[in-house]
Phi, psi and omega in degrees: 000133168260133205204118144012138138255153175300158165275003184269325150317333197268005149293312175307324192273323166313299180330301185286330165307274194343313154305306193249035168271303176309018218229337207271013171300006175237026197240287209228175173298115141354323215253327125352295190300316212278355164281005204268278174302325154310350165273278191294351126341290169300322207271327167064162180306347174309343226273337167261029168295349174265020210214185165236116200266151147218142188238138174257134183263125163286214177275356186235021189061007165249154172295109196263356189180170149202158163228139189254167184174136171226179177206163197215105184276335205268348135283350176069071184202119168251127136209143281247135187225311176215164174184082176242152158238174159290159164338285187277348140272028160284149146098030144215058203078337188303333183250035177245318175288308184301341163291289197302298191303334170296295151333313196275349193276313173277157177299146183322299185292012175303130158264156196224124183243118181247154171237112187260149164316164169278321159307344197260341189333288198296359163273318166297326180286352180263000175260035180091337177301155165239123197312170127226293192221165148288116145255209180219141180256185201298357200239013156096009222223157177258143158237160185262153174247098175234146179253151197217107200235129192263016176178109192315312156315015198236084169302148161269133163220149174297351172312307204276004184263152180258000000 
């Protein structure tokens, strides 16, 4: 089930970054996860009070994925800010329903950005997304940078990335 999250969740939802970040070992450097996961550390869960949460529960009521996301309507620009599942629920849709439930939430004419792990790129181009570049994200790490724009008429600048 896909539900809101409480701010009373958002340790849980650090807890599942965490988890599948430390996970990313054939992606990235050991000495890559652990600054990594020390910047959300530092940042601590407060950090998705700035977003918009939705979480997927399983059958047993803990948070099996979530997804964050913010936006800047008066540019008509969202992005995709966080979107993990656990380990042993991958590869059964939660995070193509938790995309969708993100998506579905913007206005049509919305371009849409995600800064993905380098593993996850090929999950984004099969939800639609288009690639542009490998940057580094704040916490110091390489990502792919993609977009997903729902109405062509909307030029992109890199101005408009969160």
């Amino acid at each position: 089930m896909i539900r809101p999250a409480a701010p009373k969740e958002f340790p849980a939802l650090l807890d599942v970054q965490i988890a599948c970040i430390r996970d990313l070992t054939t992606t990235y450097t050991q000495e890559e996860i652990n600054s990594w996961v020390g910047y959300l550390e530092k940042e601590g869960a407060g950090r998705y009070a700035a977003f918009n949460n939705h979480v997927f529960v399983d059958e047993t009521d803990h948070i099996a994925g979530f997804v964050s996301w913010s936006e800047k309507p008066q540019e008509r620009t969202a992005a995709i800010e966080c979107l993990y599942t656990l380990k042993e629920q991958q590869g059964k849709g939660i995070g193509k329903l938790l995309l969708q439930t993100a998506e579905a939430s913007l206005p049509e004419s919305t371009a849409v950005y995600v800064r993905s792990t380098l593993n996850a790129r090929p999950f984004y181009e099969k939800q639609g997304y288009h690639y542009i570049e490998n940057t580094t994200s704040r916490a110091g790490f390489k990502v792919a940078l993609l977009e997903k724009n729902h109405a062509t008429r909307y030029q992109r600048t890199t101005a408009n990335v969160n």
